[in-house]
């Protein structure tokens, strides 16, 4: 281990990454507070106290689940006062800058990475937060067209790492079934924003890593070897062209919809004596012995605004200047300009065969990448027109 | 008479546009960038200085550079990346100025024709889409059979786009040629290009097409067509068309605003691509001049 690495280990040994050794004062204090803690339990409205406890797991929110927005009072600040506050913000976090087409702040934080783990087939890397910015076609060298969604990785930074021992899933199973989790948790934030917009406790989340407070947070479960130093930026080059990703997003909210829109029923005829039942479902169950409506019957109701994952999408092109991934498919959940989370795919046949940038791509430590990276099969727009050879 | 009036309105509109844009460019653009730090401010100023005056007709010559006006689908970075890709493609192939009603010939490479390029000549009956998805439809009648081919403008299998006759028609779409007599959409495949004088206005062909008798693909009497001869329908058809007409829509300013890209944004977009497009145009002109003289073919 190099001296630098030792320094890093000692620097972070006391606080963030200690799961073994002597407990710190803060941990002792926390333990004594635990004794006073009132055990809360989420009780279903139907179940009476004293009866058999219901099987619903406890609701536990992670420690970053804090009140974020605050009321923007008119504080009657003069122009000089405002300028002074802005100066303080800039002193702490660096001047505002436009990086990759996004208005953000130059983070003063430049730390060396942790001792980097070795990639194995069981390693699980972090994902990134991206914005869906639109759809446009690319062409392959054989002349075929593919519609790609453009996902822009927006100003991502690692905020916090919780090792497996300390991290508890928000909803865990009954004690007998529960196994200790082997995955740690990386908290990642996107889009740096002026800290004056948020509450004090929300800004406190970022104080340890020294990152500017972020608009959006996401947690990614990672194996301990894929832990990343808090404060590290995550870029589009976290992925490579040809890799497959899963994209999770919230579908477009369509409101209350009938069966034709929601489930694609055909409806009823427009004429031939049909009255008042043109877009209705018709029969929803038979009589006889069943004499009821079966569960899962497709009916009108709320459509959209649900988290959905589209799996196994291939990355055809990466723009490292604007941090844009060109991912196959025009059906990524959500509207244009909505947020999505991008993960390495879980599909067994499309997983990594060679080690990816692990745990992520570090700008300072790896060779510089070109602005535009294309997959080998994709036709580049700056190349001459496609000509096919005579086949015999 | 109707056609004359229409032309007059067109020219008036054109004049209006000219004066609006000239006013736009003459006034100094007030920036809201005072909050930016000094180096960013300088960069902004430099960009302002670099902005050259773009000709007004760029939105007609290069309409696909304007993004989809649907507000829900807009994103400035995506649009910028798309424009950069379009310019890259345009550096490889000459995509000339053309309009609905112009006669084009497109040469493409086809994987099924064994290395031989495929050339199709026809009249452009519609232009649609924006950005890299821009496309147009060519129509011709071959062996008494109407043929239409839809081309994507930025498809890299296209080898060459030639404009043989550069002109406009009275309508924005010529889908009614499908119901017209075949001679109106018949063009010889070995047509020679017409000589175009540099800088001359694009002529408007005021031909009035004769449609075949009904049944038609669409109810053309309701479409307010200008390039069509009298349809010869009974009175009730025109009455119904009048009932369904929406003449107030041309006064709906919000509708127009939502369906178009604002003038200021157009100026911004075209100032970004102007220098490259202009350089390409100059290079093309030089190439044309350098071309050797081709002996004209003997016809007839």
XYZ file of C-alpha atoms in Angstrom:
692
model
C 0.000 0.000 0.000
C 1.415 3.369 -0.926
C 1.813 6.103 1.679
C -0.939 8.046 0.042
C -3.338 5.193 0.359
C -2.424 4.792 4.021
C -3.120 8.470 4.541
C -6.480 8.089 2.901
C -7.270 5.073 5.017
C -6.426 6.892 8.221
C -8.339 9.945 7.118
C -11.504 8.030 6.545
C -10.920 5.242 9.009
C -12.342 7.182 11.942
C -15.509 8.442 10.352
C -17.137 7.118 7.283
C -15.698 3.737 6.690
C -15.220 2.323 10.180
C -17.271 -0.777 10.736
C -14.733 -2.510 12.967
C -12.436 -1.447 15.770
C -13.147 0.800 18.729
C -16.424 2.695 18.592
C -16.055 6.434 18.332
C -17.552 8.888 20.805
C -20.355 9.694 18.421
C -21.214 6.035 18.092
C -21.234 5.630 21.908
C -23.537 8.617 22.193
C -25.799 7.167 19.545
C -25.903 3.874 21.437
C -26.974 5.586 24.648
C -29.679 7.435 22.760
C -30.928 4.114 21.417
C -31.984 3.140 24.954
C -34.382 6.087 25.128
C -35.785 5.506 21.696
C -39.472 4.679 21.578
C -40.064 1.651 19.417
C -42.521 2.722 16.789
C -44.498 0.316 14.704
C -46.628 0.973 11.743
C -50.013 -0.530 12.583
C -52.555 -1.181 9.899
C -55.889 0.525 10.503
C -57.681 -2.846 10.608
C -55.487 -4.665 13.151
C -56.187 -4.266 16.869
C -53.414 -3.861 19.447
C -52.813 -7.012 21.450
C -53.654 -9.339 18.587
C -51.125 -11.163 16.421
C -48.760 -8.639 14.848
C -49.440 -8.242 11.173
C -46.880 -9.181 8.602
C -46.362 -5.682 7.258
C -42.710 -4.724 7.561
C -41.608 -1.684 9.465
C -41.448 1.589 7.620
C -37.937 2.846 7.951
C -36.757 5.786 5.997
C -33.067 6.139 5.214
C -31.129 8.863 6.972
C -31.123 11.103 3.926
C -34.892 11.215 3.846
C -35.094 14.777 5.157
C -37.241 17.779 4.613
C -35.793 19.418 1.530
C -37.782 22.482 0.560
C -38.146 25.449 2.819
C -40.544 28.367 2.641
C -38.900 31.138 0.680
C -39.695 34.040 2.991
C -39.044 37.537 1.847
C -36.139 38.272 4.118
C -35.820 41.866 3.054
C -32.167 41.574 2.128
C -30.546 44.520 0.475
C -28.669 44.105 -2.768
C -25.355 44.243 -0.890
C -26.513 41.576 1.539
C -27.530 39.318 -1.303
C -24.209 39.853 -3.013
C -22.435 39.013 0.218
C -24.364 35.766 0.681
C -23.592 34.851 -2.919
C -19.925 35.575 -2.239
C -19.956 33.269 0.768
C -21.536 30.506 -1.326
C -18.936 30.964 -4.041
C -16.109 31.001 -1.511
C -17.262 27.691 -0.169
C -18.212 25.874 -3.341
C -16.470 27.685 -6.187
C -17.815 30.095 -8.792
C -20.816 29.266 -10.966
C -19.817 27.655 -14.226
C -21.354 26.048 -17.264
C -19.993 22.527 -17.542
C -21.237 20.332 -20.378
C -24.029 22.783 -21.177
C -25.381 22.728 -17.631
C -25.341 25.649 -15.221
C -23.551 24.378 -12.130
C -20.735 25.278 -9.745
C -17.093 24.395 -9.980
C -16.634 22.025 -7.094
C -13.439 22.798 -5.183
C -13.178 19.180 -4.163
C -10.368 17.250 -5.753
C -9.496 14.160 -3.799
C -7.733 11.044 -4.840
C -9.816 7.930 -5.255
C -10.028 5.301 -2.566
C -7.943 2.209 -3.019
C -9.644 0.893 -6.110
C -11.149 -2.555 -5.889
C -10.658 -5.235 -8.499
C -13.592 -5.965 -10.778
C -15.025 -9.466 -10.507
C -18.078 -10.935 -12.156
C -20.019 -10.498 -8.921
C -19.175 -6.827 -8.559
C -22.016 -4.382 -8.767
C -21.205 -0.831 -9.812
C -23.086 2.344 -9.054
C -25.629 3.777 -11.463
C -26.053 7.388 -12.518
C -28.837 9.947 -12.579
C -29.653 11.272 -16.033
C -32.127 13.423 -17.831
C -33.960 12.206 -20.892
C -33.354 14.977 -23.406
C -34.930 13.591 -26.555
C -34.899 11.034 -29.320
C -33.137 11.031 -32.657
C -32.001 8.489 -35.234
C -28.567 7.029 -35.831
C -27.696 4.820 -38.761
C -25.625 1.662 -38.818
C -22.957 0.956 -41.393
C -25.313 -1.510 -43.089
C -27.772 1.346 -43.734
C -30.283 0.391 -41.052
C -31.752 3.047 -38.833
C -32.017 2.957 -35.059
C -33.918 5.439 -32.933
C -31.877 6.398 -29.909
C -32.857 8.159 -26.722
C -30.426 10.762 -25.507
C -29.751 10.562 -21.790
C -27.667 13.319 -20.302
C -25.773 12.533 -17.116
C -26.243 15.763 -15.245
C -23.644 16.931 -12.773
C -23.521 13.707 -10.726
C -21.448 13.473 -7.567
C -21.126 10.768 -4.962
C -22.438 12.134 -1.665
C -22.071 9.328 0.831
C -21.158 5.676 1.159
C -22.717 3.382 3.745
C -20.990 0.011 4.099
C -23.087 -3.203 4.194
C -23.044 -3.622 7.993
C -24.453 -0.193 8.685
C -26.850 0.004 5.833
C -30.317 -1.365 6.411
C -32.874 -1.560 3.672
C -35.904 0.616 4.190
C -38.253 -2.349 4.249
C -36.820 -5.535 5.550
C -38.433 -8.905 5.899
C -39.351 -10.722 9.109
C -36.344 -11.492 11.291
C -36.281 -15.206 10.540
C -36.191 -14.566 6.801
C -33.857 -11.647 6.876
C -30.280 -12.202 5.855
C -27.590 -9.650 6.440
C -27.267 -7.523 3.366
C -24.020 -7.823 1.477
C -24.458 -4.636 -0.465
C -23.373 -1.202 0.582
C -25.210 1.925 -0.406
C -23.930 4.848 -2.450
C -25.847 8.080 -2.249
C -25.523 10.005 -5.496
C -26.787 13.515 -6.166
C -27.447 15.371 -9.392
C -27.663 19.058 -10.294
C -25.823 21.381 -7.935
C -27.990 24.174 -6.644
C -27.692 27.239 -4.474
C -27.874 25.991 -0.844
C -30.138 28.902 0.112
C -32.990 27.094 -1.593
C -32.959 24.144 0.792
C -33.458 23.499 4.494
C -30.540 23.455 6.890
C -30.788 19.730 7.587
C -30.882 18.871 3.898
C -27.740 20.923 3.284
C -26.164 19.101 6.232
C -26.209 15.904 4.175
C -23.584 17.372 1.892
C -21.316 18.937 4.497
C -19.185 15.832 5.012
C -18.366 15.311 1.340
C -18.055 19.047 0.676
C -20.217 18.797 -2.431
C -22.657 21.526 -3.373
C -26.225 20.602 -2.296
C -27.989 18.687 -5.033
C -31.517 18.878 -6.367
C -31.926 15.160 -6.893
C -30.711 12.247 -4.801
C -30.634 8.569 -5.582
C -29.186 5.588 -3.826
C -27.468 2.750 -5.596
C -26.696 -0.573 -3.966
C -23.105 -1.593 -4.686
C -20.736 -4.325 -3.627
C -18.078 -3.024 -1.189
C -15.349 -3.268 -3.849
C -17.271 -0.745 -5.964
C -17.372 1.909 -3.232
C -16.428 5.368 -4.449
C -14.900 8.252 -2.559
C -17.606 10.842 -1.707
C -17.165 13.935 -3.833
C -16.202 12.008 -6.969
C -18.009 13.130 -10.119
C -19.802 10.457 -12.160
C -19.644 11.047 -15.899
C -21.113 9.542 -19.030
C -17.814 7.731 -19.484
C -18.802 5.609 -16.489
C -20.257 3.502 -19.321
C -18.670 2.406 -22.591
C -20.178 2.091 -26.042
C -21.597 -1.364 -26.645
C -22.546 -1.842 -22.986
C -26.096 -2.671 -22.004
C -27.975 -0.666 -19.400
C -31.297 -0.729 -17.571
C -33.115 2.580 -17.437
C -35.616 3.321 -14.709
C -38.020 6.206 -14.998
C -41.486 7.371 -14.082
C -43.963 6.916 -16.910
C -45.991 9.804 -18.280
C -48.953 10.569 -16.034
C -52.086 10.113 -18.128
C -54.623 10.460 -15.336
C -57.827 8.468 -15.120
C -58.275 6.579 -18.367
C -60.842 4.211 -19.793
C -60.138 0.641 -20.846
C -59.439 1.541 -24.479
C -56.559 3.846 -23.620
C -55.374 1.998 -20.548
C -55.521 -1.602 -21.723
C -56.067 -1.348 -25.460
C -59.549 -2.861 -25.486
C -61.326 -2.543 -28.816
C -64.487 -0.920 -27.485
C -67.848 -1.523 -29.076
C -69.206 -0.748 -32.540
C -69.975 2.845 -33.429
C -73.365 2.035 -34.963
C -75.698 -0.883 -35.735
C -77.972 -0.130 -32.819
C -75.223 0.292 -30.223
C -76.223 2.963 -27.736
C -74.260 4.542 -24.911
C -71.605 1.858 -24.942
C -68.939 2.704 -27.510
C -65.788 2.916 -25.404
C -66.864 0.667 -22.528
C -65.331 -2.636 -21.472
C -68.433 -4.831 -21.734
C -68.661 -7.946 -19.625
C -66.270 -8.195 -16.650
C -67.072 -11.699 -15.434
C -69.299 -14.680 -15.918
C -72.152 -15.828 -13.710
C -72.546 -19.456 -12.705
C -70.254 -20.952 -10.075
C -67.698 -18.139 -10.025
C -70.341 -15.474 -9.508
C -67.765 -12.770 -8.921
C -65.204 -10.626 -10.706
C -61.791 -12.216 -10.832
C -58.810 -10.446 -9.409
C -56.723 -8.562 -11.892
C -59.666 -7.753 -14.154
C -58.625 -4.901 -16.445
C -60.749 -1.881 -15.673
C -60.636 1.884 -16.070
C -58.410 3.719 -13.634
C -55.296 5.791 -13.174
C -52.723 5.305 -15.902
C -49.052 6.203 -15.823
C -46.936 7.972 -13.180
C -45.402 4.644 -12.165
C -41.783 3.614 -11.911
C -40.878 1.303 -14.756
C -37.573 -0.205 -15.862
C -36.618 -0.781 -19.472
C -33.927 -3.430 -19.505
C -31.070 -4.356 -21.779
C -30.682 -1.182 -23.854
C -27.450 -0.853 -25.749
C -25.309 2.260 -25.747
C -24.470 3.164 -29.346
C -22.661 6.407 -28.863
C -21.333 8.589 -26.046
C -20.729 12.310 -26.123
C -18.184 12.974 -23.399
C -18.293 16.749 -23.800
C -21.986 17.049 -22.929
C -22.116 13.709 -21.029
C -24.788 12.260 -23.277
C -25.493 8.560 -23.755
C -27.235 7.499 -26.966
C -29.255 4.495 -25.904
C -31.344 2.352 -28.242
C -35.113 2.682 -27.966
C -37.514 5.573 -28.150
C -39.720 4.269 -25.340
C -37.804 5.119 -22.201
C -40.338 5.848 -19.438
C -41.112 9.485 -18.802
C -41.455 12.710 -20.701
C -38.611 14.593 -22.324
C -36.620 16.473 -19.667
C -37.668 14.025 -16.936
C -35.219 12.195 -14.697
C -34.141 8.602 -15.164
C -31.745 6.311 -13.361
C -29.289 4.270 -15.397
C -27.897 0.966 -14.078
C -25.676 -1.740 -15.498
C -28.033 -4.343 -16.857
C -29.120 -7.327 -14.769
C -29.890 -9.463 -17.828
C -27.532 -12.439 -17.508
C -26.516 -12.684 -21.157
C -25.849 -8.983 -21.546
C -23.682 -8.477 -18.470
C -20.098 -7.316 -18.718
C -17.688 -9.742 -20.325
C -14.689 -7.486 -19.829
C -14.059 -5.266 -16.817
C -15.803 -1.880 -17.109
C -14.349 1.383 -15.731
C -14.224 0.315 -12.132
C -15.556 1.564 -9.758
C -16.074 4.484 -12.123
C -14.206 6.544 -14.714
C -11.789 9.018 -13.116
C -10.871 11.920 -15.374
C -7.544 12.520 -13.669
C -6.282 8.962 -13.726
C -7.323 7.649 -17.127
C -6.424 8.619 -20.657
C -8.482 11.367 -22.241
C -11.425 10.240 -24.311
C -12.513 11.870 -27.585
C -15.620 14.087 -27.592
C -17.703 11.624 -29.554
C -17.339 7.872 -29.180
C -19.241 5.653 -31.589
C -19.814 1.931 -31.443
C -17.965 0.189 -34.278
C -21.197 -0.655 -36.177
C -22.587 2.871 -36.088
C -22.104 5.177 -39.060
C -20.532 8.486 -38.091
C -22.119 11.554 -39.636
C -18.731 12.941 -40.610
C -17.947 9.851 -42.696
C -18.784 9.653 -46.422
C -22.066 8.143 -47.610
C -22.590 4.402 -47.279
C -21.824 2.373 -50.408
C -22.682 -1.296 -50.639
C -20.345 -3.688 -52.337
C -21.479 -5.943 -55.118
C -22.451 -9.331 -53.704
C -21.854 -12.361 -55.876
C -57.936 36.740 -59.835
C -57.664 34.697 -56.688
C -54.142 33.725 -57.557
C -53.076 37.332 -58.092
C -54.445 38.306 -54.720
C -52.648 35.387 -53.133
C -49.338 36.373 -54.682
C -49.811 39.868 -53.448
C -50.401 38.656 -49.920
C -47.352 36.425 -50.135
C -45.141 39.286 -51.192
C -46.614 41.491 -48.481
C -45.910 38.836 -45.874
C -42.398 38.515 -47.128
C -41.832 42.224 -46.850
C -43.231 42.158 -43.335
C -40.795 39.439 -42.336
C -37.913 41.348 -43.798
C -38.649 44.469 -41.823
C -39.229 42.550 -38.602
C -35.928 40.754 -38.796
C -33.986 43.800 -39.868
C -35.311 45.585 -36.809
C -34.317 42.620 -34.713
C -30.765 42.672 -35.901
C -30.288 46.411 -35.814
C -31.263 46.688 -32.150
C -28.552 45.732 -29.694
C -29.475 42.509 -27.925
C -29.881 43.075 -24.213
C -28.352 40.240 -22.299
C -29.487 38.845 -19.001
C -26.004 37.529 -18.411
C -24.997 40.243 -15.963
C -25.106 37.698 -13.160
C -22.435 35.552 -14.799
C -18.815 35.810 -13.643
C -16.472 38.045 -15.581
C -14.874 35.376 -17.805
C -18.267 33.920 -18.705
C -19.469 37.469 -19.427
C -16.553 38.012 -21.787
C -17.289 34.778 -23.551
C -20.904 35.811 -23.898
C -19.883 39.176 -25.361
C -17.529 37.478 -27.773
C -20.302 35.189 -28.913
C -22.528 38.200 -29.448
C -19.894 39.834 -31.597
C -19.347 36.662 -33.561
C -23.043 36.457 -34.408
C -23.339 37.486 -38.006
C -26.478 38.652 -39.699
C -28.204 35.688 -41.296
C -30.383 36.095 -44.345
C -34.109 36.058 -43.667
C -34.870 33.236 -46.063
C -32.849 30.641 -44.138
C -36.014 29.451 -42.445
C -37.399 28.677 -45.911
C -34.202 27.248 -47.392
C -33.218 25.217 -44.329
C -36.507 24.622 -42.493
C -35.297 21.399 -40.861
C -32.812 23.332 -38.722
C -35.759 24.679 -36.742
C -36.748 22.226 -33.982
C -40.175 20.782 -33.299
C -42.132 23.659 -31.741
C -43.998 21.311 -29.361
C -42.892 22.713 -26.039
C -42.967 19.381 -24.188
C -40.391 17.906 -26.552
C -37.831 20.705 -26.548
C -34.383 20.606 -25.040
C -31.684 23.057 -26.044
C -28.765 20.662 -25.661
C -30.435 17.939 -27.730
C -31.230 20.470 -30.420
C -27.653 21.669 -30.463
C -26.233 18.153 -30.730
C -28.695 17.399 -33.515
C -27.689 20.507 -35.429
C -24.010 19.605 -35.091
C -24.718 16.157 -36.539
C -26.715 17.671 -39.379
C -23.819 19.936 -40.282
C -21.442 16.991 -40.160
C -23.632 15.123 -42.638
C -23.972 18.200 -44.823
C -20.187 18.444 -45.013
C -20.267 15.052 -46.769
C -23.221 15.514 -49.103
C -24.758 18.501 -50.803
C -28.370 18.770 -49.619
C -29.579 21.571 -51.902
C -32.309 24.118 -51.426
C -35.659 22.788 -52.643
C -39.349 23.281 -52.031
C -42.597 21.388 -52.369
C -43.206 21.416 -56.124
C -39.506 21.223 -57.091
C -38.350 18.309 -59.206
C -35.582 16.266 -57.608
C -33.553 13.187 -58.399
C -32.190 11.161 -55.489
C -29.427 8.581 -55.838
C -29.215 6.010 -53.057
C -27.172 2.921 -52.456
C -29.329 -0.155 -52.095
C -28.091 -3.361 -50.428
C -30.397 -5.425 -52.658
C -29.276 -4.039 -56.011
C -25.795 -5.503 -55.854
C -23.633 -2.436 -55.573
C -25.521 -0.422 -58.209
C -26.848 2.932 -57.093
C -30.570 3.553 -57.424
C -31.824 6.826 -58.876
C -35.373 8.077 -58.611
C -36.701 11.273 -60.130
C -39.957 12.918 -59.176
C -41.794 15.953 -57.925
C -41.536 16.750 -54.226
C -45.090 16.565 -52.875
C -44.367 17.086 -49.186
C -41.615 17.995 -46.767
C -41.944 17.044 -43.142
C -40.086 16.467 -39.903
C -37.278 18.441 -38.405
C -33.723 17.796 -37.379
C -32.225 14.479 -38.376
C -35.737 13.118 -38.932
C -36.472 15.504 -41.805
C -37.922 13.759 -44.820
C -39.573 14.414 -48.161
C -41.723 12.457 -50.617
C -41.042 12.246 -54.354
C -43.789 11.277 -56.784
C -43.633 10.188 -60.407
C -45.667 8.058 -62.781
C -43.705 5.131 -64.161
C -45.286 2.723 -66.656
C -48.729 4.274 -65.987
C -48.301 3.537 -62.328
C -47.999 6.255 -59.721
C -44.884 5.759 -57.568
C -43.967 7.627 -54.431
C -40.730 7.287 -52.507
C -40.194 8.791 -49.052
C -36.588 9.792 -48.367
C -34.961 10.741 -45.087
C -32.808 13.764 -45.798
C -29.971 12.767 -43.482
C -29.938 9.062 -44.278
C -26.301 8.190 -45.045
C -27.293 5.745 -47.813
C -28.267 8.752 -49.937
C -25.403 9.470 -52.317
C -26.679 12.480 -54.185
C -29.645 14.846 -54.256
C -30.060 16.855 -57.481
C -32.546 19.643 -58.015
C -33.556 19.575 -61.667
C -36.175 22.283 -61.504
C -36.263 24.653 -58.557
C -39.755 26.088 -58.143
C -42.619 26.409 -55.699
C -46.293 25.669 -56.111
C -49.354 27.441 -54.776
C -49.941 24.879 -52.005
C -47.830 23.617 -49.107
C -48.561 19.971 -49.875
C -49.298 18.374 -53.237
C -50.998 15.202 -52.073
C -53.843 16.010 -54.456
C -51.585 14.917 -57.312
C -52.589 11.387 -56.301
C -56.119 12.182 -57.482
C -55.034 14.327 -60.422
C -54.641 13.234 -64.022
C -51.358 11.318 -64.414
C -49.784 13.872 -66.755
C -49.454 16.306 -63.846
C -47.060 14.006 -62.018
C -45.256 12.435 -64.958
C -41.645 13.445 -65.454
C -39.082 11.782 -67.698
C -36.393 9.912 -65.767
C -33.661 11.381 -67.993
C -34.710 14.979 -67.423
C -31.937 17.564 -67.744
C -31.387 20.092 -64.979
C -32.622 23.604 -65.697
C -30.166 26.440 -65.440
C -30.680 28.571 -62.384
C -29.561 32.167 -62.200
C -27.709 32.939 -58.991
C -29.550 35.187 -56.592
C -32.837 35.134 -58.537
C -36.057 34.612 -56.566
C -37.480 31.096 -56.653
C -40.295 31.123 -59.235
C -43.813 30.105 -58.209
C -45.449 27.749 -60.693
C -49.106 28.805 -60.854
C -50.277 25.716 -62.710
C -53.837 24.626 -61.896
C -54.129 20.882 -61.763
C -57.193 19.026 -63.050
C -58.405 16.327 -60.688
C -59.999 13.085 -61.756
C -63.713 12.721 -60.920
C -64.613 11.402 -57.471
C -64.081 9.047 -55.545
C -60.948 10.682 -54.100
C -58.515 9.810 -51.352
C -59.480 12.951 -49.475
C -62.252 15.550 -49.618
C -60.228 18.093 -51.547
C -63.057 20.658 -51.643
C -62.546 21.126 -47.907
C -58.785 21.723 -48.104
C -58.879 25.226 -49.549
C -56.530 24.300 -52.394
C -55.153 26.968 -54.688
C -53.415 24.911 -57.336
C -56.507 22.997 -58.473
C -58.975 23.638 -61.308
C -62.696 23.847 -60.630
C -63.650 20.602 -58.917
C -67.055 20.413 -60.616
C -68.977 19.196 -57.576
C -72.647 19.764 -56.761
C -73.443 22.808 -54.620
C -73.985 20.801 -51.406
C -70.289 19.810 -51.232
C -69.159 23.431 -51.149
C -71.866 24.298 -48.628
C -70.671 21.577 -46.291
C -67.041 22.634 -46.788
C -68.010 26.165 -45.836
C -69.754 24.898 -42.710
C -66.654 22.997 -41.620
C -64.175 25.726 -42.495
C -62.325 27.424 -39.638
C -61.505 30.836 -41.088
C -60.928 32.329 -37.632
C -57.863 30.195 -37.020
C -55.602 32.534 -38.938
C -56.377 35.159 -36.298
C -55.560 32.816 -33.415
C -52.242 34.279 -32.342
C -51.640 31.751 -29.563
C -52.142 28.884 -31.979
C -49.629 30.392 -34.360
C -47.215 31.017 -31.523
C -47.391 27.413 -30.367
C -46.980 26.047 -33.886
C -43.879 28.067 -34.737
C -40.442 28.830 -33.350
C -40.282 32.468 -32.217
C -38.376 34.883 -34.448
C -35.701 35.548 -31.806
C -34.952 31.876 -31.332
C -34.778 31.370 -35.093
C -32.175 34.110 -35.293
C -30.188 32.435 -32.515
C -30.324 29.019 -34.191
C -29.375 30.262 -37.629
C -26.601 32.481 -36.322
C -25.096 29.319 -34.847
C -25.155 27.355 -38.108
C -24.898 30.257 -40.534
C -21.138 30.435 -40.940
C -20.796 26.723 -41.699
C -23.754 26.621 -44.060
C -22.507 29.737 -45.820
C -18.994 28.304 -46.228
C -20.496 25.135 -47.668
C -22.521 27.188 -50.139
C -19.435 29.090 -51.284
C -17.424 25.890 -51.655
C -20.229 24.401 -53.739
C -20.353 27.425 -56.030
C -16.607 27.256 -56.572
C -16.883 23.578 -57.435
C -19.640 24.320 -59.939
C -17.542 26.941 -61.671
C -14.610 24.598 -61.888
C -16.701 21.881 -63.526
C -15.815 21.183 -67.119
C -18.204 21.944 -69.915
C -20.524 19.056 -70.754
C -21.718 18.909 -74.304
C -25.518 19.162 -74.356
C -27.384 16.094 -75.501
C -29.230 16.146 -78.764
C -32.930 15.896 -78.086
C -35.792 14.801 -80.350
